Amino acid sequence: MKIAVYGSGGVGGYFGGRVARAGHEVAFIARGAHLQAMRQQGLAVESIKGDFTITSPFVTDDPTEIGPVDAVLVCVKNWQVPEVARAMKPLIGPETCVVSLLNGVEAPDLLGEILGKERVLGGVAKIFSFIERPGLIRHIGHEPTLMLGELDGAPSRRLDALATMLTDAGITIELPDSILLEIWRKFLFITGWGGLGAISRAPIGILREEPGTRAIIDACLHETVAVAAAAGIVFPQDIISRTWEFTQALEPSGTSSLQRDITAGRPSEIDAWNGAVVRLGRRYGVATPTHQLITDALLPLERRARGELVF
């Protein structure tokens, strides 16, 4: 298969690198210093699963240089989705599928509005990884896993073909009965502590042990579950306790991508994480005061990162 990885950071760089290492044709779409480093030095991955380097990756910032592919792995930030969806049209052939691997619940619909809902597959990336420096991806935690599925839950040949290719590349693949449920399950997890970590600047090991921050996480979890129920998502009754079990097992030094972006003064996904809980809560008439507070507390930093405020 020929695939394009749109966004070659912690998620796209890692999984795209694994596929390229297995001998498949992979086109990486990157930008800035990361693009230049990949062109000059290749793509290096330091991983708890073993280090490797793709010495001469096909990397560009122009999708027209790639042409139609079998699948596009979308690994950008949520706020980039509308622009990226329009820019990826040269990658789209008659049978191309577009796999959303973003953190959040709104991206599949946004991609479908521009590219056609029938093209979009849902996905969840389970991995702790990030750009250590331009040209280098560092993977520090979690068995790298991709969950994939048709948005309507139906089986399909394209899903099976993609899953087989990724499995052959050494990636753990899960095909759940409902990918939408799994997207919301991860959304519940990341919105529980991602924004709080950005405010406190503390890693997950501290957030889950300090009584005050643990209580805030618990409040976030309950609010998101209530919003999900109003949206028609049926979580298991023990979803909050399961989420806590997963959180307790995480590497204590782990931080969210949202936290790392805000700490570095970069635009973040706060609007698509805690902000989305607030927005959807308003749509369905569900109160979300904890998420509202987190969103409002981070908004000045977000606006500064986007050049809208100076302080």
Backbone as a ProteinNet text record, in pm:
[ID]
protein_1_A
[PRIMARY]
MKIAVYGSGGVGGYFGGRVARAGHEVAFIARGAHLQAMRQQGLAVESIKGDFTITSPFVTDDPTEIGPVDAVLVCVKNWQVPEVARAMKPLIGPETCVVSLLNGVEAPDLLGEILGKERVLGGVAKIFSFIERPGLIRHIGHEPTLMLGELDGAPSRRLDALATMLTDAGITIELPDSILLEIWRKFLFITGWGGLGAISRAPIGILREEPGTRAIIDACLHETVAVAAAAGIVFPQDIISRTWEFTQALEPSGTSSLQRDITAGRPSEIDAWNGAVVRLGRRYGVATPTHQLITDALLPLERRARGELVF
[TERTIARY]
82.4	0	86.4	31.5	96.9	16.1	83.4	12.9	81.6	4	56.4	30.5	129.4	116.8	113.6	-3.7	-20	-0.3	120.3	159.1	255.2	384.5	487.1	548.4	464.9	511.6	513.8	477.6	489.3	410	288.9	205.1	240.4	232.6	258.4	400.7	497	636.3	664.3	604.8	628.4	563.7	432.5	362.9	402.5	417.6	464.9	603.7	688.5	823.1	822.5	735.7	725.3	680.9	586.2	537.9	646.9	717.5	826.6	937.8	967.5	1072.4	1036.7	905.6	860.4	862.6	897.8	914.1	798.6	698.2	585.4	619.1	547.8	569.5	496.5	574.1	519	566	472.7	504.9	471.3	570.2	551.7	527.7	429.2	404.5	439.6	536.7	586.1	609.1	660.9	685.1	798.9	849.3	946.1	1075.4	1129.3	1258.4	1252.3	1137.9	1123.7	1133.5	1070.6	1079.7	1224.4	1293.2	1431.4	1522.2	1503.8	1586.8	1562.1	1435.9	1405.7	1468.4	1468.6	1531.6	1682.4	1743.9	1889.6	1946.8	1875	1929.5	1845	1726.7	1636	1544.5	1464.5	1372.5	1422.2	1459.5	1507.2	1396.7	1384.2	1285.9	1359.3	1349.9	1399.9	1279.2	1275.2	1154.5	1185.8	1095.5	1107.2	1087	1040	1023.4	1143.9	1245	1362.8	1380.6	1503.7	1534	1552.3	1520	1545.9	1551.5	1603.4	1613.4	1571	1486.9	1455	1549.1	1649.2	1758.2	1718.9	1630	1592.3	1441.4	1368.8	1222.9	1177.6	1065.4	1001.6	921.5	969	904.4	889.5	774.1	744	643.7	628.4	520	412.7	422.8	332.4	267	140.1	73.4	68.5	78.3	75.9	197.4	305.5	424.4	404.7	297.2	274.1	174.6	61.3	-43.2	-131.2	-225.7	-321.3	-254.6	-308.2	-256.5	-372.7	-338.5	-442.3	-505.1	-423.7	-473.7	-394.9	-464	-400.7	-419.9	-309.7	-316.4	-307.9	-414.7	-420.7	-377.7	-261.8	-199.5	-163	-243.4	-218.5	-292.7	-291.8	-368.4	-510.6	-603.9	-744.7	-771.6	-706.2	-734.2	-681.7	-601.1	-549.8	-637.9	-738.3	-813.5	-878.9	-952.7	-1015.4	-914.8	-804.3	-701.7	-639.3	-606.8	-541.7	-634.3	-763	-858.3	-864.9	-863.2	-864.3	-731.8	-620.6	-488.8	-460.8	-526.7	-495.4	-570.4	-649.1	-727.8	-643.1	-518.7	-435.5	-401	-416.8	-387.1	-503.8	-618.6	-741.3	-769.7	-770.9	-811.4	-947.2	-995.1	-1129	-1147.8	-1042.2	-1055	-981.2	-935.5	-856.8	-941.7	-889.9	-955	-870.2	-937.4	-873.2	-896	-787.4	-795.2	-766.7	-864.8	-848.2	-784.9	-664.8	-596.2	-579.7	-668.7	-659.3	-721.5	-675.5	-735.4	-855.9	-973.9	-1095.2	-1205.8	-1328	-1443.5	-1502.8	-1451.8	-1513.5	-1442.4	-1317.7	-1237.5	-1296.9	-1349.4	-1404.7	-1515	-1601	-1708	-1652.6	-1550.9	-1490.4	-1425.7	-1354.4	-1293.4	-1400.7	-1506.8	-1613.9	-1686.8	-1701.3	-1769.5	-1697	-1565.2	-1484.9	-1452.4	-1422.6	-1375.6	-1482.6	-1593.2	-1696.4	-1690.9	-1801.3	-1803.7	-1768.7	-1800.8	-1776.4	-1628.4	-1542.1	-1397.5	-1332	-1399.3	-1333.7	-1346.2	-1233.5	-1227.2	-1194.6	-1250.4	-1215.1	-1092.1	-1016.3	-897.8	-863.4	-794.4	-742.7	-598.3	-508.6	-367.7	-336.9	-284.1	-244.2	-91.7	-35.5	110.3	145.9	256.8	315.3	443.3	437.6	552.4	544.8	658.4	663.7	792.1	800	922.2	1022.1	1128.8	1233.8	1312.9	1343.7	1404.1	1375.8	1389.8	1359.8	1430.6	1352.3	1406.7	1410.5	1373.4	1380.5	1249.1	1187.8	1068	1108.8	1057.1	1085.8	957.5	959.5	845.8	882.6	805.1	843.4	746.6	627.4	533.4	419.2	360.2	244	284.3	227.6	241.1	179.4	257	201.9	90.1	-28.3	-147.4	-233.2	-289.1	-387.4	-519.8	-624.9	-760.3	-823.7	-885.7	-941.5	-1083.5	-1163.6	-1297.7	-1374	-1468.7	-1563.9	-1652.3	-1689	-1765.6	-1902.5	-1956.9	-2086.5	-2074	-1951.5	-1928.9	-1932.3	-1953.7	-1963.3	-1824.5	-1813.4	-1686.7	-1664	-1537.6	-1509.3	-1376.1	-1364.1	-1239.1	-1125.4	-1155.1	-1046.9	-994.8	-1083.3	-1040.7	-952.6	-993.1	-913.8	-777.6	-773.9	-647.2	-551.6	-603.7	-520.3	-470.3	-557.8	-518.6	-411.1	-424.1	-324.5	-189.3	-186.3	-61.5	5.6	-70.9	-14.5	32.9	-40.6	2.2	133.5	145.5	269	387.3	358.7	464.7	502.2	441	474.3	396.9	286	203	85.1	57.6	-57.8	-185.6	-276.5	-400.2	-519.8	-615.2	-741.1	-855.8	-954.1	-1071.7	-1195.1	-1228.1	-1340.4	-1474.5	-1575.8	-1710.3	-1758.2	-1720.2	-1760.4	-1639.8	-1587.5	-1474.1	-1517.4	-1643.6	-1690.7	-1685.3	-1721.7	-1712.9	-1568.3	-1475.2	-1334.1	-1277.8	-1323.6	-1281.6	-1326.3	-1450.6	-1501	-1430.9	-1394.1	-1324	-1190.2	-1116.7	-990.1	-1014.2	-1119.5	-1156.3	-1182.1	-1251.2	-1276.5	-1144.8	-1052.3	-922.7	-842.3	-827.6	-740.1	-799.4	-931.8	-991.8	-997	-975.7	-972.2	-853.8	-737.1	-617.7	-533.1	-562.7	-478.2	-473.9	-590.9	-594.6	-543.7	-575.8	-528.1	-375.7	-316.6	-170.9	-110.9	-179.6	-130.5	-135.1	-236.2	-244.7	-139.4	-126.8	-40	106.2	128.4	261.7	317.5	230.6	272.5	247.1	328.9	306	193.4	151.8	37.3	60.7	185.5	213.6	179.5	198.4	163.1	13	-43.6	-185.7	-275.2	-237.6	-324.2	-304.9	-199.2	-173	-212.3	-199.7	-236.5	-389.1	-440.6	-586.4	-663.2	-612	-683.6	-692.6	-580.3	-583.5	-656.9	-648.8	-723.3	-873.9	-918.4	-1060.6	-1104.8	-1017.3	-1049.8	-1062.1	-969.8	-977.8	-1109	-1145.8	-1268.8	-1390.4	-1390.8	-1502.1	-1507.1	-1390.4	-1385.3	-1441	-1403.7	-1451.8	-1603.7	-1660.4	-1806.1	-1876.8	-1822.6	-1884.6	-1880.1	-1766.7	-1754.1	-1844.4	-1857.7	-1948.7	-2092.7	-2129.8	-2265.7	-2289.7	-2190.1	-2202.2	-2211	-2127.5	-2130.3	-2267.4	-2324.9	-2457.4	-2561	-2552.3	-2646.2	-2626.6	-2502.5	-2471.7	-2503.5	-2551.5	-2588.5	-2479.6	-2371.3	-2261.4	-2286	-2293.2	-2324.6	-2196	-2141.6	-2024	-2064.4	-1971.5	-1997.6	-2020.1	-2095.8	-2127.3	-2003	-1899	-1776.6	-1669.5	-1708.2	-1610.6	-1518.5	-1569.9	-1484.1	-1379.8	-1419.8	-1321.2	-1219.7	-1262.8	-1169	-1069.7	-1119.2	-1030.8	-927.9	-970	-873.8	-769.9	-812.4	-717.3	-612.5	-657.4	-563.5	-470.2	-525.4	-445.2	-339.3	-376.4	-281.5	-164.3	-185.2	-80	15.6	-10.6	71.4	208.2	304.6	436.2	421	473.6	450.2	496.4	596.6	649.6	570.4	465.3	391.2	320.8	321	246.7	166.7	61.7	-20.1	42.2	5	52.2	2.4	-118.9	-173	-84.9	-45.8	41.1	174.7	233.2	362.8	353.2	243.9	227.1	213.3	129.2	108.6	235.7	306	431.7	532.7	533.6	628.9	579.6	458.9	406.3	353.2	316.2	261.3	108.9	40.2	-104.7	-135.4	-243.4	-275.9	-414.2	-454.3	-584.6	-686	-667.7	-758.9	-904	-926.9	-1063.8	-1124.8	-1043.9	-1093.3	-1096.7	-1037.1	-1038.3	-1141.1	-1094.2	-1186.3	-1288.4	-1246.5	-1339.9	-1451.8	-1421.9	-1525.7	-1626.6	-1580.2	-1674.1	-1771.7	-1718.3	-1804.3	-1902.8	-1851.4	-1935	-2045.8	-2009.1	-2109.1	-2204.2	-2153.4	-2240.2	-2349.5	-2311.8	-2411.7	-2513.2	-2465.3	-2556.5	-2661.4	-2618.6	-2709.1	-2767	-2737	-2793.5	-2732.7	-2600.6	-2530.3	-2430.6	-2434.2	-2342.6	-2200.7	-2103	-1961.9	-1874.5	-1898.4	-1825.7	-1675.2	-1633.7	-1490.2	-1416.3	-1471.7	-1410.5	-1415.2	-1521.4	-1530.8	-1419	-1395.6	-1289.3	-1152.7	-1124.6	-995.7	-978.7	-1083.8	-1077	-1053.4	-1128.6	-1114.2	-977.3	-922.6	-792.2	-679.8	-696.1	-591	-609.4	-726.6	-753.8	-656.2	-615.8	-517.8	-386	-337	-213.3	-232.8	-350.2	-379.4	-384	-450.7	-460.9	-324.4	-241.1	-105.1	-25.6	-38.4	32.6	-10.6	-134.4	-187.6	-171	-100.5	-73.8	-190.7	-291.7	-410.1	-398.9	-309.7	-283.6	-133.4	-93.4	48.3	59.1	134.4	162.4	284
-119.2	0	125	229.3	359.8	447.2	502.3	586.5	722	819.9	951.2	975.7	1031.9	1066.8	1218.5	1272.3	1417.7	1465.1	1515.8	1552.1	1448.2	1481.5	1380.8	1399.2	1436.4	1454.5	1324.9	1332.5	1215.8	1096.2	1117.8	1007.4	970.2	1066.9	1038.1	993.4	1056.2	1017.8	877.4	839.6	705	598.9	609.8	503.7	503.7	622.4	627.3	570.1	596.6	540.5	389.5	332.6	186.3	126.5	192.1	141.4	151.9	263.8	280.7	179.6	154.8	57.7	-81.8	-112	-243	-254.1	-146	-152.1	-99.2	-43.6	13.1	153.7	199.7	331.9	434.2	521.3	619.7	758.5	849.6	990.3	1068	1135	1215	1360.6	1421.4	1563.3	1633.2	1721.7	1791.6	1937.4	2014.1	2154.4	2205	2321.7	2391	2315.5	2331.7	2271.4	2119.2	2062.7	1916.5	1864.5	1932.7	1897.2	1902.5	2009.9	2025.7	1919.9	1889.7	1787.5	1650.3	1617.3	1488.5	1478.1	1587.1	1585.9	1567.5	1628.6	1629.1	1509.7	1464.7	1362.3	1236.3	1238.3	1126.1	1142.5	1040.7	1039.5	936.9	983.3	895.4	877.4	755.6	724.7	657.6	716.7	655.1	601.8	471	408.2	300.8	286.5	176.1	42.1	45	-76.7	-100.6	-14.3	-27.3	94.8	142.5	260.2	221.8	315.3	294.2	428.8	427.6	549.2	518.4	604.2	600.3	700	650	737.4	833.4	790.5	876.6	876.6	933.7	934.3	1026.7	992.5	1083.4	1182	1305.1	1403.9	1533.8	1596.6	1719.3	1801	1927	2007.7	2034.9	1966.9	1991.2	1860.8	1838.5	1713.6	1689.3	1793.4	1773	1694.6	1691	1614.4	1465	1427.6	1287.7	1220.8	1285.7	1226.5	1132.9	1066.3	980.4	865.2	834.3	726	635.1	521.9	429.9	478.3	539.6	585.9	707.4	797.7	913.5	901.3	899.9	903.4	1049.7	1101.2	1242.6	1256.4	1319.2	1326.4	1469.7	1565.2	1705.6	1746	1875.9	1928.3	1958.5	1953.4	1971.9	2105.1	2210.5	2341.1	2353.2	2257.7	2257.8	2179.1	2108.7	2014	2077.5	2188.5	2243.5	2276.7	2339.8	2374.2	2249.1	2152.4	2030	1948.3	1941.8	1865.5	1920.7	2051.4	2111.1	2086.9	2093.7	2079	1935.7	1836.6	1697.1	1644.9	1726.4	1678	1614.5	1660.6	1590.4	1446.6	1412.1	1276.3	1180.4	1235.6	1157.8	1100.5	966.9	896.8	833.2	755.8	695.9	607.7	539.7	445.3	489.1	611.9	658.1	668.3	617	637.9	733.1	808.7	909.4	869.2	846.4	793.5	905.6	942.1	1045.7	985.7	1033.5	987.8	1102	1198.3	1315.2	1287.4	1364.1	1358.3	1450.7	1394.8	1474.3	1400.3	1451.3	1380.8	1448.1	1563.8	1639.9	1625.6	1579.5	1576.4	1489.3	1368.5	1289.2	1362.4	1432.1	1506.5	1622.7	1691.7	1802.5	1753.5	1641.2	1584	1541.1	1479.7	1433.2	1544.9	1659.2	1772.4	1821.4	1811.5	1863.1	1754.8	1633.8	1527.4	1424.1	1425.3	1323.7	1226	1213.2	1127.6	983.7	939.6	800.3	766.8	867.6	843.3	824	865.7	880	753.7	709.8	604.8	669.6	615.2	662.2	589.9	658	596.2	653	573.8	615.8	569	662.6	629	622.7	508.2	491.5	490	600.9	612.2	741.3	740.4	862.2	888.5	985.9	1017.6	1163.5	1217.3	1358.6	1386.1	1505.2	1547	1592.4	1515	1551.1	1671.4	1665.7	1777.7	1752	1851.9	1829.1	1705.6	1617.4	1494.7	1377	1396.5	1289.3	1277.7	1158.4	1126.1	1043	1079.3	1002.8	939.9	808.3	731	681.9	727.6	699	608.3	585.1	505.3	449.5	342.3	272	185.8	66.2	-18.5	54.1	85.9	162.7	84.9	140.5	71.5	167	116.5	191.3	115.8	184.7	131.9	194.3	111.3	157.6	106.3	180.3	132.7	224.2	165.1	245.5	321.5	443.1	525.1	465.5	387.5	324.7	186.6	143.8	15.7	-104.8	-83.9	-195.8	-248.2	-377.4	-429	-377.7	-376.4	-333.3	-390.4	-406	-455.9	-358	-228.5	-130.4	-128.6	-148	-154.8	-276.1	-390.2	-512.7	-499.1	-438.8	-423	-332	-223.4	-130.3	-194.8	-265.6	-331.4	-436.8	-510.8	-613.5	-550.7	-441.6	-373.7	-320.8	-259.9	-203.3	-313.6	-423	-535.9	-592.6	-606.8	-657.1	-565.5	-437.5	-341.7	-347.3	-437.9	-454.3	-365.2	-310.5	-222.1	-301.6	-285.7	-351.8	-283.1	-362.3	-309.2	-369.1	-284.4	-329.4	-278.7	-365.5	-331.1	-344.7	-242.1	-251.6	-252.7	-295.4	-296.4	-155.3	-58.4	80.8	171.5	223.4	314.3	446.8	485.6	610.1	601.3	486.5	467.9	480.9	423.3	429	570.4	644.9	784.8	864.3	841.4	909.8	860.2	733.3	680.2	751.6	770.8	843.7	990.6	1047.5	1185.8	1205.4	1111.3	1115.2	1117.8	1035	1026.1	1155.3	1206.2	1321.8	1449.8	1464.2	1584.3	1579.1	1461	1449.6	1520.7	1513.1	1569.6	1656.1	1657.5	1732.3	1880.6	1944	2086.5	2118.1	2033.3	2053.3	2047.7	1956.2	1949.3	2076.3	2135.2	2258.9	2374.4	2375.2	2479.7	2459.1	2336.6	2308	2288	2253	2218.1	2092.5	2011	1889.5	1767.5	1661.9	1538.5	1457.4	1355	1274.8	1208.1	1170.7	1106.1	1194.1	1324.6	1418.4	1444.5	1467	1500.8	1392.6	1267	1159.1	1129.5	1182.6	1153.7	1268.2	1391	1504.7	1509.3	1516.9	1510.6	1616.7	1738.4	1845.4	1823.5	1791.2	1770	1640.9	1542.3	1417.7	1445.4	1531	1564.6	1641.3	1727.2	1801.8	1706.1	1611.6	1512.1	1435.2	1395.6	1318.8	1399.7	1527.8	1613.7	1624.2	1637.2	1642.1	1513.7	1399.9	1271.6	1263.2	1300.9	1292.8	1386.8	1505.6	1599	1545.4	1490.3	1438.9	1318.5	1231.7	1117.8	1166.5	1270.5	1323.9	1381.4	1451.5	1505.2	1391.4	1289.3	1174.9	1108.4	1089.2	1027	1109.6	1241.5	1328.5	1322.6	1291.5	1281.4	1143	1052.7	919.6	815.8	848.1	754.2	677	546.3	462.1	399.9	460.4	406.4	291.1	198.1	100.1	172.4	113.8	177.6	204	122.9	139.8	219.1	302.5	371.2	461.5	527.4	618.2	540.2	431.1	351.2	288.8	247.7	192.7	299.9	422.1	530.2	559.8	555.3	574.8	462.5	340.3	227.9	250.1	294.5	320.9	435.8	540.2	655.9	618	531.6	489.2	412	348.2	264.4	342.3	470	547.2	580.3	601.3	648.6	778.7	786.4	904.3	1036.2	1032.2	1155.8	1202.3	1128.2	1159.3	1293.5	1363.3	1488	1479.8	1559.1	1559	1650.4	1626.3	1713.6	1855.9	1869.9	2002.2	2075.3	2004.9	2065.2	2106.4	2020.6	2052.9	2173.2	2180.7	2294.4	2424.9	2426.1	2549.1	2589.7	2493.6	2524	2587.3	2540.9	2592.4	2720.2	2765.4	2886.2	2866.4	2740.4	2711.2	2706.3	2728.1	2704.7	2560.7	2542.9	2411.7	2366.4	2249.9	2192.9	2213.5	2316.2	2337.2	2349.2	2412.6	2427.8	2293.7	2199.2	2068.3	1967.7	2002.5	1913.3	1964.6	2036.9	2088.6	2183.6	2263.7	2354	2280.4	2164	2086	2030.2	1990.7	1943.8	2055.7	2177.1	2291.8	2318.4	2318.7	2347.8	2243	2116.2	2010.5	2009.8	2045	2055.1	2159.5	2271.3	2374.4	2324	2250.7	2198.7	2107.4	2023.7	1923.2	1961.4	2080.7	2124.3	2056.8	2026.8	1961.3	2060	2076.7	2169	2112.1	2197.2	2154.4	2260.2	2292	2402.5	2379.7	2256.3	2231	2249.9	2196.4	2216.8	2364.2	2432.9	2575.6	2652.3	2622.8	2690.5	2664.4	2538.4	2504.7	2576.9	2576.3	2642.6	2792.1	2855.1	2999.5	3034.7	2949.4	2976.3	2970.5	2885.3	2868.6	2959.4	3019.3	3099.7	3216	3290.1	3396.3	3346.1	3232.4	3175.3	3129.9	3073	3028.8	3147.7	3253.3	3371.8	3438.7	3434.6	3487.5	3405.5	3273.4	3186.8	3211.3	3254.2	3279.6	3425.2	3504.9	3643.1	3736.7	3694.1	3776.1	3861.3	3823.1	3899.7	3913.8	4022.6	4044.2	4071	3988.9	4013.1	3932.4
0	0	0	-55.7	-51.5	42.4	143	237.9	250.2	289.7	323.1	470.8	538	678.7	686.2	713.6	715.9	859.9	885.1	1020.2	1073.8	1080.4	1109.4	1247.4	1344.4	1480.9	1558.9	1687.4	1774	1726.9	1679.2	1632	1488.3	1397.5	1257	1230	1297.8	1278.6	1325	1440.5	1492.4	1403.9	1383.4	1310.3	1162.1	1103.3	965.4	951.4	1050.4	1048.2	1053.7	1136.4	1143.6	1009.9	945.6	816.5	711.1	708.8	612.3	637.6	763.3	797	747.4	742.6	695.9	543.6	474.5	330	248.5	314.6	240.8	193.2	93.1	36.9	123.9	187.7	279.7	239.5	228.8	204.4	331	387.2	507.1	468	529.9	510.6	641.2	632.7	751	714	809.2	783	871.6	837.7	921.2	943.7	1064	1097	1094.7	1130.7	1128.8	985.4	892.6	750.4	703.6	734.2	687.8	748	876.4	940.4	879.7	850.2	788.7	649.9	576.7	444.6	453.3	552.1	560.4	636.7	740.5	829.3	837.7	777	789.1	910.2	934.9	1049.1	1150.2	1268.5	1375.1	1478.5	1528.9	1633.5	1748.9	1866.1	1988.8	2064.2	2084.4	2135.5	2237.7	2334	2428.1	2359.6	2234.8	2155	2063.2	2072.3	1987.1	1898.9	1889.4	1808.7	1662	1572.9	1431.2	1360.5	1237.9	1157	1014.7	958.2	816.1	750.1	679.6	636.2	524.3	435.4	322.7	303.3	397.9	384.6	272.1	212.1	116.6	199.9	209.9	294.7	217.7	233.1	160.9	240.8	202.8	258.6	155	40.5	-72.1	-117.6	-83.5	-122	-272.6	-353.2	-498.4	-546.1	-467.8	-504.5	-481.3	-414.3	-377.6	-471	-495.1	-577.5	-497	-561.3	-491.1	-417.2	-299.7	-216.8	-176.3	-116.3	-68.2	61.4	147.4	276.8	322.5	388.8	451.2	601.7	675.7	821.2	863.1	921	957.7	1103.2	1122.7	1255.4	1291.8	1247.6	1275.8	1402.6	1432.9	1545	1498.1	1591.7	1556.1	1487.8	1532.8	1474.4	1332.3	1287.9	1151	1054.8	1105.3	1023.3	900.9	912.2	791.1	680.9	718	618.3	558.7	644.7	599.4	509.3	543.9	462.7	320.8	308.1	173.8	102.4	176.6	114.8	69.9	131.3	98.3	-23.5	-87.7	-201	-311.4	-338.5	-436.7	-398.6	-270	-223.8	-244.7	-279.4	-280.9	-419.5	-426.5	-547.3	-525.8	-622.2	-611.4	-489.6	-444	-333	-206.8	-201.9	-87.2	39	149.5	278.3	361.9	446.8	530.6	675.6	748.2	883.6	982.8	1061.2	1162.2	1287.1	1321	1441.7	1541.7	1535.9	1622.1	1758.5	1856.4	1989	1992.9	2011.8	2013.3	1941.3	1952.9	1898.1	1775	1736.1	1628.2	1494.1	1494.2	1371.2	1259.9	1288.4	1177.7	1102.1	1173.3	1106.7	1025	1078.2	1005.1	875.9	882.6	762.4	663.1	714	626.6	556.4	622.1	560.3	435.6	435.8	323.5	221.7	269	180.2	146.9	219.4	202.3	318	387.9	506.9	473.2	351.4	313.6	307.7	299.5	291.5	427.5	533.2	662.7	747.2	797.8	898.9	1032.8	1138.9	1272	1323.6	1405.8	1462.5	1598.7	1676	1806.5	1814.7	1843.5	1861.3	2009.7	2052.6	2191.8	2197.9	2239.9	2244.7	2317.5	2390.5	2444.9	2365.8	2276.6	2191.5	2150.3	2109.6	2074.7	1996.7	1937.2	1868.9	1974.7	1992	2086.9	2034.5	1907.3	1834.5	1687.7	1601.2	1460.3	1405.5	1344	1287.3	1381.7	1509.2	1608.8	1684.5	1677.5	1753.5	1874.4	1991	2112	2163.4	2179.6	2231.1	2370.5	2472.2	2610.8	2684.3	2628.8	2706	2624.4	2675.2	2620.7	2499.7	2495	2377.3	2258.4	2154.4	2041.8	1972.7	1979.5	1931.4	1850.5	1741.2	1664.3	1667	1707.2	1697.6	1574.4	1491.2	1365.2	1348.1	1272.2	1243.8	1151	1078.7	1003	1101.9	1068.8	1161.2	1193.1	1098.3	1123.9	1186.9	1215.6	1280.5	1189.5	1059.3	965.1	927.3	893.7	841.5	700.2	656.3	519.5	473.5	342.5	286.1	307.3	294.2	309.5	452.7	547.7	687.1	709.7	657.1	672.6	605.7	486.3	414.4	491.2	542.8	618.3	746.8	815.8	940.1	916	806.1	773.3	746.4	669.3	638.5	765.3	852.5	975.2	1070	1075.7	1157.7	1106.2	974.5	915.1	944.9	970.7	1003.8	1151.8	1227.5	1367.9	1461.9	1414.3	1495.8	1550.5	1677.9	1737.8	1688.6	1632.3	1574.5	1648.2	1680.5	1739.1	1652.2	1628.9	1550	1638.8	1715.1	1809	1737.4	1807.2	1750.1	1717.9	1800.5	1779.1	1795.5	1685	1694.9	1756.6	1737.8	1799.4	1951.6	2005.6	2149.9	2196.7	2119.2	2157.7	2144.6	2043.5	2030.8	2152.5	2195.9	2314	2440.5	2443.3	2560.6	2579.4	2468.6	2480.2	2511.5	2451.8	2480.1	2629	2689.2	2833.2	2910	2869.8	2937.3	2922.7	2801	2780.7	2838	2831.5	2887.5	3039.6	3095.8	3240.9	3302.3	3235.2	3297.2	3205.5	3074.4	2981.7	3011.4	3022.5	3051.7	3191.1	3288	3424.9	3430.1	3354.2	3348	3290.7	3192.2	3132.4	3231.4	3319.6	3421.5	3530	3577.3	3691.9	3651.8	3525.7	3473.2	3540.6	3599.7	3668.4	3580.3	3592.1	3515.9	3576.7	3504.6	3547.5	3682.2	3711.9	3839.7	3958.7	3945.4	4051.3	4051.4	3934.1	3924.7	3984.4	3967.3	4015.1	4163.1	4224	4364.7	4457	4413.5	4498.6	4513.8	4635.6	4654.9	4576.7	4573.2	4504.4	4355.2	4291.5	4146.4	4111.6	4196.8	4171.7	4172.6	4263.5	4269.2	4145.1	4093.4	3970.9	3851.9	3841.9	3735.3	3744.6	3865.2	3882.2	3839	3871.3	3828.6	3676.6	3613.8	3467.4	3406.6	3463	3411.1	3418	3529.3	3543.8	3446.9	3425.6	3331.3	3188.9	3148.6	3012.1	2990.4	3089.2	3078.1	3060.4	3131.4	3118.6	2979.3	2924.5	2789	2687.8	2704.8	2613.5	2613.3	2729.7	2738.5	2663.8	2677.2	2607.2	2456.4	2413.5	2270.7	2214.6	2298.1	2251	2262	2332.3	2352.3	2481.5	2471.4	2586.8	2640.2	2742.5	2808.5	2900.2	2927.3	3034.2	3167.1	3255.4	3382.3	3467.2	3448.1	3527.1	3452.6	3355.8	3271.8	3352.2	3455.1	3531.4	3610.6	3673.3	3747.7	3653	3533.8	3434.9	3389.9	3371.9	3329.7	3437.3	3561.9	3670.2	3674.3	3650.6	3648	3539.5	3422.3	3313.5	3350.6	3411.2	3449.4	3552.1	3646.1	3749.5	3691.7	3576.9	3518.7	3429	3406.7	3315.3	3374.7	3286.4	3326.3	3404.7	3528.3	3612.8	3551.9	3466.2	3407.7	3286.4	3248.8	3127	3133	3021.4	3005.2	2876.1	2866.5	2745.3	2640.2	2515	2407.8	2427.8	2482	2509.8	2611.2	2715.1	2816.6	2756.7	2674.3	2615.9	2521.9	2446.1	2355.5	2432.7	2535.2	2610.5	2684.8	2740.7	2809.4	2714.8	2589.4	2489.7	2421.8	2456.7	2395.2	2255.6	2223.3	2091.9	2097.6	1983.4	1979.8	2020.7	2092.9	2147.9	2102.2	2153.2	2120.9	2232.5	2314.3	2425.9	2378.2	2262.4	2213.3	2175.7	2129.9	2087.6	2202.3	2316.4	2432.5	2534.5	2633.2	2734.4	2674.1	2576.7	2510.8	2440.6	2384	2316	2415.6	2533.1	2635.4	2671	2686.6	2718.2	2604.1	2482.1	2364.7	2348.2	2359.1	2345.9	2464.1	2582.2	2697.3	2677.6	2620	2591	2488.3	2388.3	2286.2	2347	2442.7	2496.8	2633.1	2680	2807.5	2928	2921.8	3032.2	3092.9	3222	3289.9	3293.1	3262.8	3260.7	3328.5	3454.2	3518.4	3532.5	3555.1	3572	3439.8	3332.8	3201.7	3161	3198.2	3168	3237.9	3364.4	3438.1	3374.4	3340.8	3280.5	3147.4	3065.2	2935.4	2951.8	3040	3061.1	3117.6	3205.6	3265.8	3162.8	3062.3	2961.8	2841.1	2827	2707.7	2688.9	2792.4	2768.6	2710.7	2761.7	2707.8	2563	2536	2399.4	2304.4	2344.7	2259	2240.8	2342.9	2328.1	2226.6	2233.6	2139.8	1996.6	1977.9	1843.7	1800.3	1881.6	1847.5	1869	1946.3	1970.4	2095.8	2186.1	2307.9	2326	2389.9	2423	2572.1	2641.2	2783.4	2823.8
[MASK]
+++++++++++++++++++++++++++++++++++++++++++++++++++++++++++++++++++++++++++++++++++++++++++++++++++++++++++++++++++++++++++++++++++++++++++++++++++++++++++++++++++++++++++++++++++++++++++++++++++++++++++++++++++++++++++++++++++++++++++++++++++++++++++++++++++++++++++++++++++++++++++++++++++++++++++++++++++++++

